[in-house]
Short mmCIF file of C-alpha atoms and ligand atoms in Angstrom, two decimals:
data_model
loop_
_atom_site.label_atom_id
_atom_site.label_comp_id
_atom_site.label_asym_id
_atom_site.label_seq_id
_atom_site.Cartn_x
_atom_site.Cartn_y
_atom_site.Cartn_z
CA UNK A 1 -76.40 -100.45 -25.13
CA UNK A 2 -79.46 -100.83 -22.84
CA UNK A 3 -78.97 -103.66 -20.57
CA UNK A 4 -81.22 -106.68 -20.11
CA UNK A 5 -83.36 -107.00 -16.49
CA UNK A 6 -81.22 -109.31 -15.25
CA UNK A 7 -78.45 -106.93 -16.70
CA UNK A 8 -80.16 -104.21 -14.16
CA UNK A 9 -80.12 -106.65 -11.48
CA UNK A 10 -76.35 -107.15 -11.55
CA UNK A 11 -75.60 -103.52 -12.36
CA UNK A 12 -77.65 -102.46 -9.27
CA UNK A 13 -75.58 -105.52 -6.74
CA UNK A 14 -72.54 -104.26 -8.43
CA UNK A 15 -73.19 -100.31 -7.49
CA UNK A 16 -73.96 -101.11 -3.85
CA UNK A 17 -71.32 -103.26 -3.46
CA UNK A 18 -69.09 -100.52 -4.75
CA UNK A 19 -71.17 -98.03 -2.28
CA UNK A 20 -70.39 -100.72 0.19
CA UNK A 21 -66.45 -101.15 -0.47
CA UNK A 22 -65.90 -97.09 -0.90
CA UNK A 23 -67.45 -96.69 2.36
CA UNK A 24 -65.56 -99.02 4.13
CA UNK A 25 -62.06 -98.28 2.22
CA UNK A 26 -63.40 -94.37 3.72
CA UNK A 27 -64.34 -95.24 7.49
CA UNK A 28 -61.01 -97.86 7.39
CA UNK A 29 -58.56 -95.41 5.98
CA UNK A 30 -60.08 -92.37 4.70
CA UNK A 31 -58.42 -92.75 0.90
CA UNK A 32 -59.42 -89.83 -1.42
CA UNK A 33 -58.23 -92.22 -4.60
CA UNK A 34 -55.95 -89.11 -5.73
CA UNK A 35 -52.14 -88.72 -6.39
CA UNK A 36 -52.08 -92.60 -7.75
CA UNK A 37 -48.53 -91.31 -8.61
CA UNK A 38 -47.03 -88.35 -7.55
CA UNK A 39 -48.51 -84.84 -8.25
CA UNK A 40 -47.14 -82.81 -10.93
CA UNK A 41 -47.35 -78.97 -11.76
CA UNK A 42 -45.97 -75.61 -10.90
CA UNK A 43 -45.84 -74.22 -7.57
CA UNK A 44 -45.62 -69.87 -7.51
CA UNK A 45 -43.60 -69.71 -3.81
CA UNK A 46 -39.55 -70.81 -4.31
CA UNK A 47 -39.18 -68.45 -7.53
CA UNK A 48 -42.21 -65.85 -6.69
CA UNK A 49 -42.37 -65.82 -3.06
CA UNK A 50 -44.33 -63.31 -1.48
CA UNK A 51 -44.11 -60.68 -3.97
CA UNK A 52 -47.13 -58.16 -3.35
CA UNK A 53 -46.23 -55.22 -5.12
CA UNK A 54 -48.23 -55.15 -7.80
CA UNK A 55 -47.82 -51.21 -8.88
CA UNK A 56 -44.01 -51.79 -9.11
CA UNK A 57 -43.63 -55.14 -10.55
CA UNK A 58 -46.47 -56.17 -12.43
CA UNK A 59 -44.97 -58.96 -13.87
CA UNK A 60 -43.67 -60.63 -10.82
CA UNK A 61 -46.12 -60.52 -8.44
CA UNK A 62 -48.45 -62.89 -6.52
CA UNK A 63 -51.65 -62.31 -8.67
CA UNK A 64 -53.91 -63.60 -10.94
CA UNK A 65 -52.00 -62.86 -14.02
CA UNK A 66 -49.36 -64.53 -12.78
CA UNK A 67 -51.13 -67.75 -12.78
CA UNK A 68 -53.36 -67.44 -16.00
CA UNK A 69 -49.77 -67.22 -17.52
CA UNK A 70 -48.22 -69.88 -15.89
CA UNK A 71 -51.31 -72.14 -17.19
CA UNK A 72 -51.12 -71.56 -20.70
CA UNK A 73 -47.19 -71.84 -20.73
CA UNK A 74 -48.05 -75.01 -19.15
CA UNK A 75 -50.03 -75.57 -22.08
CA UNK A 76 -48.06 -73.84 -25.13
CA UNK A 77 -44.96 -74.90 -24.23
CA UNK A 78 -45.38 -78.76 -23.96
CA UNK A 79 -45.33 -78.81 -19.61
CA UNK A 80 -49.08 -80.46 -19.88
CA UNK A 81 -48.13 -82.75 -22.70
CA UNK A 82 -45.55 -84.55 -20.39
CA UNK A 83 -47.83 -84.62 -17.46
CA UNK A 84 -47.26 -81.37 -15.53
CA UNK A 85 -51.55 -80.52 -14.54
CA UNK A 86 -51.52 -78.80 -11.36
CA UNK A 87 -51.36 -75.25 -10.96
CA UNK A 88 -50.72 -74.19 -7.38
CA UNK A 89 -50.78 -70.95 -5.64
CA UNK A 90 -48.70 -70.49 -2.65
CA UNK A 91 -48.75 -68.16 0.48
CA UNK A 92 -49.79 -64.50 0.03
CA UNK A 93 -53.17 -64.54 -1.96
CA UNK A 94 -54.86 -63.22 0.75
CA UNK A 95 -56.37 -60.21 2.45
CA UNK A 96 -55.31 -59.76 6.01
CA UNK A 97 -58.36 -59.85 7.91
CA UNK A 98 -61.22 -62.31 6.91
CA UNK A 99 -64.68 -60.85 5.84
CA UNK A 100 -66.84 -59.85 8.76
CA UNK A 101 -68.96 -63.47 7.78
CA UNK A 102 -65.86 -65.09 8.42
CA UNK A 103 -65.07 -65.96 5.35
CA UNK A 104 -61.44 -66.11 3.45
CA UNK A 105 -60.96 -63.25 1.00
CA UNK A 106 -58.62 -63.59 -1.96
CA UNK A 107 -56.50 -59.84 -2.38
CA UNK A 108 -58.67 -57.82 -3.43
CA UNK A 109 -56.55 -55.87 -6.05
CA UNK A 110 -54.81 -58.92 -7.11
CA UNK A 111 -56.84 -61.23 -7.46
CA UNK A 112 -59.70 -59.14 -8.35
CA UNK A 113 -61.57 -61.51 -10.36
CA UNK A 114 -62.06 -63.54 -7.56
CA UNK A 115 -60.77 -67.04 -7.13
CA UNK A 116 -63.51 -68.82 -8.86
CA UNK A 117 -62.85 -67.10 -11.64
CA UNK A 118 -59.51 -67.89 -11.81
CA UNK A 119 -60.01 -71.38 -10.84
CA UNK A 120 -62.28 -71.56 -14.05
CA UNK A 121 -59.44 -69.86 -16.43
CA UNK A 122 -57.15 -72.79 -15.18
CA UNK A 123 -59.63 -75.76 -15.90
CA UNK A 124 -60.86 -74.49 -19.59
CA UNK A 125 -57.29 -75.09 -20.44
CA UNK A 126 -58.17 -78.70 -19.10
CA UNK A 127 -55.46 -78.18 -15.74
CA UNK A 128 -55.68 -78.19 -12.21
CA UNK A 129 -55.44 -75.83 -9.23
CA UNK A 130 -54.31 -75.79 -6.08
CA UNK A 131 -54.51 -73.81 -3.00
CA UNK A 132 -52.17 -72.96 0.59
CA UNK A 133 -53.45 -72.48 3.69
CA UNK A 134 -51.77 -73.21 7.21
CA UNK A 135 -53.48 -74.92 10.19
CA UNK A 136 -52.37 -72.58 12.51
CA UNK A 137 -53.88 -68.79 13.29
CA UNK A 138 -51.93 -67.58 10.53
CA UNK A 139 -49.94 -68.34 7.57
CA UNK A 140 -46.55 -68.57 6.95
CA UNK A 141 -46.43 -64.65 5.77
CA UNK A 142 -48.89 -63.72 7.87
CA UNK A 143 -52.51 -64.08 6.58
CA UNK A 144 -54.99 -65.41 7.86
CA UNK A 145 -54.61 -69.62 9.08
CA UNK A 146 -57.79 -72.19 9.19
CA UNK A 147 -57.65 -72.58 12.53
CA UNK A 148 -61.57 -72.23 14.16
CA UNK A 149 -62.88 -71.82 10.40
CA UNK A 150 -61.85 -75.45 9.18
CA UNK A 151 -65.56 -76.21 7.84
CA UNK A 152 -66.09 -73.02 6.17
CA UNK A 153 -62.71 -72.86 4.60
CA UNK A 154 -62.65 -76.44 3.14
CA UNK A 155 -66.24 -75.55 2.02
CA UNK A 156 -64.54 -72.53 0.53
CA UNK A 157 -62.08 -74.50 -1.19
CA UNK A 158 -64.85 -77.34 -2.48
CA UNK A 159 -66.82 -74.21 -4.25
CA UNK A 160 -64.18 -72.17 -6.04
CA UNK A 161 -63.49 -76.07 -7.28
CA UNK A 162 -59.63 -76.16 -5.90
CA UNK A 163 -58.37 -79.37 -6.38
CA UNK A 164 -55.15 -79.48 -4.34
CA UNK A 165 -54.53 -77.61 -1.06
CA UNK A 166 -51.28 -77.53 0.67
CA UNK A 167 -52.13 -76.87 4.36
CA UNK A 168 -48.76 -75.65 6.06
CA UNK A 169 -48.14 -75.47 10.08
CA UNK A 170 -46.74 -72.20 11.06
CA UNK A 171 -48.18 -70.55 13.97
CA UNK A 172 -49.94 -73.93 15.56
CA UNK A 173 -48.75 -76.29 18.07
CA UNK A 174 -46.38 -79.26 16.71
CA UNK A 175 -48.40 -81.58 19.33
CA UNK A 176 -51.67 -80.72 17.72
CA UNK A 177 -51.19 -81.66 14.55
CA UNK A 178 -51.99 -85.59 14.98
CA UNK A 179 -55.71 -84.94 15.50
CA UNK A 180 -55.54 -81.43 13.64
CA UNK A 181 -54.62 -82.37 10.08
CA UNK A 182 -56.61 -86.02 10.46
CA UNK A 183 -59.17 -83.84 11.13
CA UNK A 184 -59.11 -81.52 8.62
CA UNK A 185 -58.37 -84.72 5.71
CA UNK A 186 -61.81 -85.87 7.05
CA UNK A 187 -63.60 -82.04 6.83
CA UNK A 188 -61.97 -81.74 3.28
CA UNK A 189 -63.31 -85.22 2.43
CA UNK A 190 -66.56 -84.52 3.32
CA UNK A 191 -67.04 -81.50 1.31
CA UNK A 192 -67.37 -84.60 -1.60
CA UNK A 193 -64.79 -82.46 -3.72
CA UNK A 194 -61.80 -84.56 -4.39
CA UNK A 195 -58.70 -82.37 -3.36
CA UNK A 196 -54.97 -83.36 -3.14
CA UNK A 197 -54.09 -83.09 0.27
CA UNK A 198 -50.64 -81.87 1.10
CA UNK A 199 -49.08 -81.92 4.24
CA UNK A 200 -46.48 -80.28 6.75
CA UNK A 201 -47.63 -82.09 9.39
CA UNK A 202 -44.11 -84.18 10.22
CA UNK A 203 -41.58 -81.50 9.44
CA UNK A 204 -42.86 -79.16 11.48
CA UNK A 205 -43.12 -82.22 14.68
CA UNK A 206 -39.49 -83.15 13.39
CA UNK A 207 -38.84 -79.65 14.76
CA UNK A 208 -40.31 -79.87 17.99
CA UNK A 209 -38.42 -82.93 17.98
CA UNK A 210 -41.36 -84.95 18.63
CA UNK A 211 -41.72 -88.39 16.52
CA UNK A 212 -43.84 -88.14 13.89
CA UNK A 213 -46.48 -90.95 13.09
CA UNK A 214 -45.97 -92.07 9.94
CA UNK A 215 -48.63 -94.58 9.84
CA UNK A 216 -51.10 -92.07 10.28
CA UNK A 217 -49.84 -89.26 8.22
CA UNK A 218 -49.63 -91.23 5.04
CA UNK A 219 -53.39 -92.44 6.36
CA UNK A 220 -54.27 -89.33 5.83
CA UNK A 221 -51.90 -87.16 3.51
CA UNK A 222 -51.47 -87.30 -0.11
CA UNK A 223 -48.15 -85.84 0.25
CA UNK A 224 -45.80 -84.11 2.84
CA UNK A 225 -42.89 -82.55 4.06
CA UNK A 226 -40.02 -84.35 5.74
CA UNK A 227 -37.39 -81.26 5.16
CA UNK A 228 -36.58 -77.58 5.51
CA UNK A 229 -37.48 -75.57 2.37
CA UNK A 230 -35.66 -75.70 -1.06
CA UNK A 231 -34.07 -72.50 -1.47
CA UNK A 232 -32.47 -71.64 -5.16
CA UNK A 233 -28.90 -72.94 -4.51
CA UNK A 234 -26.82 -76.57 -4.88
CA UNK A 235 -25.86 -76.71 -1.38
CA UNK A 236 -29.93 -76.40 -0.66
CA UNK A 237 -30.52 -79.38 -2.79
CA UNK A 238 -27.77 -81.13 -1.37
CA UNK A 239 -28.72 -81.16 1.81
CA UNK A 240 -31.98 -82.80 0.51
CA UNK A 241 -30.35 -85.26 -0.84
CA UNK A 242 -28.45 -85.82 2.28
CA UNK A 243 -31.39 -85.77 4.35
CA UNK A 244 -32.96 -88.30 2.33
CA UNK A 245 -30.42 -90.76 2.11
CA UNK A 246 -29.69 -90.26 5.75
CA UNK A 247 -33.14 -90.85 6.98
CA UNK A 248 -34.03 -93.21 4.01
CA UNK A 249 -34.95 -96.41 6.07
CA UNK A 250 -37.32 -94.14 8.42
CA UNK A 251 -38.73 -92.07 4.99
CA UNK A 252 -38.83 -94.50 1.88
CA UNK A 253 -41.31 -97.05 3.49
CA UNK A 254 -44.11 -94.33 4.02
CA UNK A 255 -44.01 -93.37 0.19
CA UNK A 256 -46.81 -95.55 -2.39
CA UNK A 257 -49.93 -94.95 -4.90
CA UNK A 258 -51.83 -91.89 -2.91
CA UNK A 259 -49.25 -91.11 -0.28
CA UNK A 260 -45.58 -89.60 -0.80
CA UNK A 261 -42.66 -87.69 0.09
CA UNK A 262 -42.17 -84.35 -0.71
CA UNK A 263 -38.53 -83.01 -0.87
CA UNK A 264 -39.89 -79.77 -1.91
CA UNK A 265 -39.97 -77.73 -5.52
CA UNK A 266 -37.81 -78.57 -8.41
CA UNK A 267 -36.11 -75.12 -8.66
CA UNK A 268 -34.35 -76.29 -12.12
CA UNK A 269 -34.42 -73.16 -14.46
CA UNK A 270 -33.42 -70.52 -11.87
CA UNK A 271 -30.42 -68.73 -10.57
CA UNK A 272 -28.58 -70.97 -8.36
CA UNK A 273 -27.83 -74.39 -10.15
CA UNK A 274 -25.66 -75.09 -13.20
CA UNK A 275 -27.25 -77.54 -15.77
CA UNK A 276 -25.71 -80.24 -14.47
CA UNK A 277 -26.80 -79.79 -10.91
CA UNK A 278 -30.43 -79.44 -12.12
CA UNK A 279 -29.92 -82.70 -14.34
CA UNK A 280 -28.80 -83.87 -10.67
CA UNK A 281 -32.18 -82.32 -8.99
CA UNK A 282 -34.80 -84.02 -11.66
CA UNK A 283 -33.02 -87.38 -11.37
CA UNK A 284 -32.80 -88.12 -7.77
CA UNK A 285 -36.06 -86.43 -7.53
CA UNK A 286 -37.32 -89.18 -9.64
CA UNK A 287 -35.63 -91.79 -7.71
CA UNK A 288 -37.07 -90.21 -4.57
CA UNK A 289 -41.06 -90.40 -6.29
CA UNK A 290 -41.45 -87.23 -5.47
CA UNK A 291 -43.70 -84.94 -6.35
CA UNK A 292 -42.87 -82.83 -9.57
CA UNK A 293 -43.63 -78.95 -8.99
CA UNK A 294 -41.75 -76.30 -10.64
CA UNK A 295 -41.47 -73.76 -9.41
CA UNK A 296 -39.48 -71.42 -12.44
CA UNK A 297 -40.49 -68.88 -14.77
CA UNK A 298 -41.73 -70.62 -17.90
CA UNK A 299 -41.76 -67.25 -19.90
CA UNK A 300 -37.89 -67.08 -19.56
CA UNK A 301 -36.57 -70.50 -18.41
CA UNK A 302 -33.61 -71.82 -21.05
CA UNK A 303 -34.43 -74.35 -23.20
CA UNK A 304 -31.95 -76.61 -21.23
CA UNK A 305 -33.88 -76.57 -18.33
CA UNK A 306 -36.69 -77.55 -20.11
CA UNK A 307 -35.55 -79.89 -21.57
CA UNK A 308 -34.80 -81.35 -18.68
CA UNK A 309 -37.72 -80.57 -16.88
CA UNK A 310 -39.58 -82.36 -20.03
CA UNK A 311 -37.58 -85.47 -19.96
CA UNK A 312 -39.97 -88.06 -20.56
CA UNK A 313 -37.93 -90.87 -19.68
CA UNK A 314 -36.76 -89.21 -16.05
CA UNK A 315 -40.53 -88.34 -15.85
CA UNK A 316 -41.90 -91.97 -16.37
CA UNK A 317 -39.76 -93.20 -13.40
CA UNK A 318 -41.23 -90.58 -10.84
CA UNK A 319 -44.52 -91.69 -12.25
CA UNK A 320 -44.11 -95.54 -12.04
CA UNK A 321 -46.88 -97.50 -11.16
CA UNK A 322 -45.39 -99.15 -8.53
CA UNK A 323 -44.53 -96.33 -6.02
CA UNK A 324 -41.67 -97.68 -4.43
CA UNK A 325 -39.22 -94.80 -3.23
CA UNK A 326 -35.69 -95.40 -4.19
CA UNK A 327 -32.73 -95.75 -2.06
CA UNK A 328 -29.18 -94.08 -1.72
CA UNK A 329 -27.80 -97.50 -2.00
CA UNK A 330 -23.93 -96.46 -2.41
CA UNK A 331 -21.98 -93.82 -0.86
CA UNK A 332 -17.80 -93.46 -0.87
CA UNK A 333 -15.61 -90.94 -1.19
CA UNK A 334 -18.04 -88.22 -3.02
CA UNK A 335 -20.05 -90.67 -5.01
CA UNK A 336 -23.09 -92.23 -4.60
CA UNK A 337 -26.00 -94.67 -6.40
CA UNK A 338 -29.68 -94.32 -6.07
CA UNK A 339 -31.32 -96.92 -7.02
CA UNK A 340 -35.40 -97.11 -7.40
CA UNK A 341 -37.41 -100.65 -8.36
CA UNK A 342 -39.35 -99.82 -11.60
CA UNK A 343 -42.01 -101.56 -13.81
CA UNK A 344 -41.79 -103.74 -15.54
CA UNK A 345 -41.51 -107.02 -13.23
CA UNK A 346 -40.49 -110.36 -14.11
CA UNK A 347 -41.40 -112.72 -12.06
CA UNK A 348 -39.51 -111.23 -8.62
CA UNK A 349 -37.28 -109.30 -10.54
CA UNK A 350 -37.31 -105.42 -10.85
CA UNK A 351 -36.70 -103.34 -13.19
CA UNK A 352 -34.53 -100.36 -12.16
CA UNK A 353 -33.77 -96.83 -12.16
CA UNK A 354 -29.89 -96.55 -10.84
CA UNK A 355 -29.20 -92.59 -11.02
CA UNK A 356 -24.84 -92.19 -10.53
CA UNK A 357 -24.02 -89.27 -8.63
CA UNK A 358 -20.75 -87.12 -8.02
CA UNK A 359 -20.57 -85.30 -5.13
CA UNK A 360 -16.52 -84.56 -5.80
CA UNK A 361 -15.18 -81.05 -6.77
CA UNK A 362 -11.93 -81.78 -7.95
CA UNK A 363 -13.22 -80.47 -11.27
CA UNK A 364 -13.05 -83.32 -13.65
CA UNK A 365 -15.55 -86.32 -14.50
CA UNK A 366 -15.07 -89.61 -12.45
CA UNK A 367 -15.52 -92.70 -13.22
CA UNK A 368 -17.88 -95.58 -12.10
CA UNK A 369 -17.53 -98.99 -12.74
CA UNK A 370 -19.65 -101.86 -11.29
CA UNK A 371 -20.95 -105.22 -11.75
CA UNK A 372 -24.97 -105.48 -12.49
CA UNK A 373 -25.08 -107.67 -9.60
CA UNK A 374 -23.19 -105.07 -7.06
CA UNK A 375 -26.01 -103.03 -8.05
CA UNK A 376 -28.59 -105.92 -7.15
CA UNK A 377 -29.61 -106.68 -10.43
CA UNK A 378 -29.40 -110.54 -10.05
CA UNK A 379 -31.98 -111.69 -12.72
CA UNK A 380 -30.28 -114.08 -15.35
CA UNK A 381 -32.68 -113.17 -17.96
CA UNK A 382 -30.65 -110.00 -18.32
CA UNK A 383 -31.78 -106.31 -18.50
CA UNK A 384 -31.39 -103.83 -21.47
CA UNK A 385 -30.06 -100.85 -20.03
CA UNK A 386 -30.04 -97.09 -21.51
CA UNK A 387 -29.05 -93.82 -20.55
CA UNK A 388 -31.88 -91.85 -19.54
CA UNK A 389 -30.23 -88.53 -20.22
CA UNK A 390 -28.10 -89.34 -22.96
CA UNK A 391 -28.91 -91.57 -26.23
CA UNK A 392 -26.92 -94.38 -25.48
CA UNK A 393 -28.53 -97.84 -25.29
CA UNK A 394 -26.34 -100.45 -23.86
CA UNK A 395 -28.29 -102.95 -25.04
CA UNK A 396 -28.83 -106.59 -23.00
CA UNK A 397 -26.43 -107.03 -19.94
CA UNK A 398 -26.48 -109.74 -17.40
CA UNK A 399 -25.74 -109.34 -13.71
CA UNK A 400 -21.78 -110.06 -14.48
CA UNK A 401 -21.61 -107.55 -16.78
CA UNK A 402 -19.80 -104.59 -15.24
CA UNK A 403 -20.61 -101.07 -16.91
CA UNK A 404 -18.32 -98.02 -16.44
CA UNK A 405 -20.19 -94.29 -16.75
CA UNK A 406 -18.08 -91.51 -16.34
CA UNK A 407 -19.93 -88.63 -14.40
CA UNK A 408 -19.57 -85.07 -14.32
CA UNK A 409 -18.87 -83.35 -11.08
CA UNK A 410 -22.16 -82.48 -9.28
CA UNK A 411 -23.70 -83.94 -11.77
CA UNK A 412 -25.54 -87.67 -12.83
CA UNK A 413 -25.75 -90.60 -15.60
CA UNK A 414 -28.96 -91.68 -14.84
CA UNK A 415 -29.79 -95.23 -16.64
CA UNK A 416 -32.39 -97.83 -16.63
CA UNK A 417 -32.19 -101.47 -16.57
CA UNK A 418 -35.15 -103.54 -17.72
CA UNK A 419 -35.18 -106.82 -16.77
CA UNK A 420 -35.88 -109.35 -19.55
CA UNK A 421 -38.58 -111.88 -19.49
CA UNK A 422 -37.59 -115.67 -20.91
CA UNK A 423 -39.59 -116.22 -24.01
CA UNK A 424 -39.80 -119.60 -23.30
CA UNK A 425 -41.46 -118.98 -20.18
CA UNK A 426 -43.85 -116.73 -21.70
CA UNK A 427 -44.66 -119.03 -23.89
CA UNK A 428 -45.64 -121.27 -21.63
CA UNK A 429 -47.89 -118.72 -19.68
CA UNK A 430 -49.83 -117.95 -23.16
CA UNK A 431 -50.41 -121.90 -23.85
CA UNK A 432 -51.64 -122.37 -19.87
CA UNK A 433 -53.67 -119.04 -20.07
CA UNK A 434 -55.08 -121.04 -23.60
CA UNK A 435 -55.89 -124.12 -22.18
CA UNK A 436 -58.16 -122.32 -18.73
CA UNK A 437 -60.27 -120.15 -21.18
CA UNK A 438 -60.99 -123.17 -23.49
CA UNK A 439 -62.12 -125.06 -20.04
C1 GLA B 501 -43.32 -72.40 4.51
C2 GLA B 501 -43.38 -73.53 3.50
C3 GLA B 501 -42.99 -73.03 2.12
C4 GLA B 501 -43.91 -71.88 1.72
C5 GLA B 501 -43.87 -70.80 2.77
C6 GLA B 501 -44.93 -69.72 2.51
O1 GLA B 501 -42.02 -71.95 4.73
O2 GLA B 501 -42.54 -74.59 3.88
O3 GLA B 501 -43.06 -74.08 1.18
O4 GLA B 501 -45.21 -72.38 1.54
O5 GLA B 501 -44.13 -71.32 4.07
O6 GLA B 501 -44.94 -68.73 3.46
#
């Protein structure tokens, strides 16, 4: 519809007051508006690594076949559908040296279409790509870091249209990280390409043992690491867990819409966890709002694991719209509660995502009893509660109720509890809400 001149008029106070608020939201806190929730996709480096030998493993290594697979499995096999969009290359897509302009070169044997093209193979099939680099002189393995080439590089980035770059910290100095990744938030910002921006800024000052400052890294990071890296094997993710629930009243507060912990890759699907323990991974993962990268081989990954991996349920609490990290919020004699605040909210009343975890190995399934209101479910409208993982609705409970689970040994129940609202209170809220449009 073609709008009136005084339709114009308010159009045009409208845009430059949105000018007006994006620049100051920008000079105040530098938002990029991305990773609302947290990021979801497939990450090559836990179950690829640095695999460069193209002649003797085609199949397996660091190229860009490797990717153009991984996207349309994504696709195919029902990973987009549920929300997984980002497709992210790790470490090891480089050449050694840079070109004598300076410039980054993608391997030129394996990823000899160049990255623009493969950036372009990823969004026909409507997903997303990300990119690593490290702040230091080098990489990680070795290639080339951003360090003195910060403009061109983001440049780089903004023209093969990467969405998503994880900037690691190997090689660079713990105490110049505060001013180097702000700085580098603001370069990628400026190329005027959107791009998630994830961080290793505070693991790497957790190290050195130096404090890191929160405030400003969630300022200026989509998404970071707290941790040392998953590796495929349940005592790997249990030390995550640990460190999480450990460090939770330092870690939780810094997660919310744009900014959020990363524990590292779900690594459900690959050698070293049993289905319950990945079950375990993709729950408290959710509870933790972290972000959701696989990092598996979708062309042979059990249909168990993907199930799991395509929960929908487990899936919707990472994802709430709220944002608020959950909490370890029990812990005694090998088992534990998480417990994360979910949508929807009546009046100050939560709904909740309680995940049951045991840590025992004596071998046989414990059980778990407790009252709603030991869990801190207090509202007396009552909450229907279901099993996330299994099809079991427990229909309304109140916070007296006490519900017994019976959990598997390194494994989870993982329910939700959504708080009722009193009808006659919404009723009342629909006759008020009546009354102020009629005046
Ligand atoms: C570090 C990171 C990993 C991975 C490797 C690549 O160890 O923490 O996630 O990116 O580098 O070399």
């Amino acid at each position: 519809m073609k709008p009136s001149k005084g339709g114009y008029k308010s159009h045009l106070i409208y845009s430059v007051g949105i000018i007006i608020i994006t620049f100051l939201r920008q000079a105040v806190c530098l938002e990029n508006g991305l990773a609302r929730t947290p990021p979801m996709g497939w990450l090559s480096w836990e179950r690829f690594r640095c695999n460069t030998d193209c002649e003797n493993d085609p199949d397996n290594c660091v190229s860009e076949q490797l990717f153009q697979t991984m996207s349309d499995l994504m696709i195919t096999d029902g990973y987009a559908a549920v929300g997984y969009e980002y497709v992210n290359i790790d470490d090891c897509w480089l050449e050694k040296f840079r070109a004598p302009n300076g410039k980054l070169v993608p391997d030129r044997k394996r990823f000899s279409s160049g990255m623009k093209a493969l950036s372009d193979y990823i969004h026909s099939r409507g997903l997303k790509i990300g990119i690593y680099e490290d702040f230091g002189n080098f990489t990680c393995a070795g290639y080339p870091g951003i360090i003195g080439h910060q403009y061109s590089d983001a440049k780089q980035f903004a023209e093969w249209n990467v969405d998503y770059v994880k900037l690691d910290g190997c090689y660079s100095l713990p105490q110049d990280m505060d001013a180097g990744y702000s700085e580098f938030e603001r370069i990628l910002n400026s190329t005027g390409k959107p791009m998630i921006y994830s961080c290793s800024w505070p693991v790497y000052q957790i190290y050195a043992g130096i404090q890191p400052n929160f405030t400003a890294i969630r300022t200026h990071c989509n998404l970071w690491r707290n941790f040392d890296d998953i590796q495929d094997s349940w005592a790997s993710v249990e030390s995550i867990i640990d460190y999480y629930g450990n460090n939770q009243d330092i870690i939780a507060p810094n997660a919310g819409p744009g900014h959020w912990n990363d524990p590292d890759m779900l690594i459900i699907g690959n050698f070293g966890l049993s289905y319950e323990q990945a079950k375990t991974q993709f729950a408290i993962w959710s509870i933790l709002a972290a972000p959701l990268l696989m990092s598996v081989d979708l062309r042979t990954i059990r249909p168990e694991f993907k199930e799991i991996l395509q929960n929908r349920k487990i899936i919707a609490v990472d994802q709430d719209v709220f944002g608020i990290q959950g909490r370890r919020i029990y812990k005694h004699k090998g088992i534990e509660i998480w417990s994360r605040p979910i949508a929807p909210l009546y009046q100050t009343y939560y709904s909740y995502a309680i995940a049951f975890l045991n840590r025992r190995t004596d071998g046989t399934p414990s059980d778990v009893a407790v009252t709603l209101k030991e869990l801190g479910l207090i509202s007396n409208t009552g909450y229907r509660v279901e099993d996330l993982y299994e099809n079991v609705d427990y229909e309304i409970l109140y916070p007296t109720t006490k519900i017994k689970v019976k959990v598997n040994p390194s494994g989870v129940v993982m329910l939700k509890a959504e708080v009722q609202t009193n009808r006659i209170n919404q009723l009342l809220v629909k006759k008020l809400d009546f009354f102020s449009a009629l005046n």
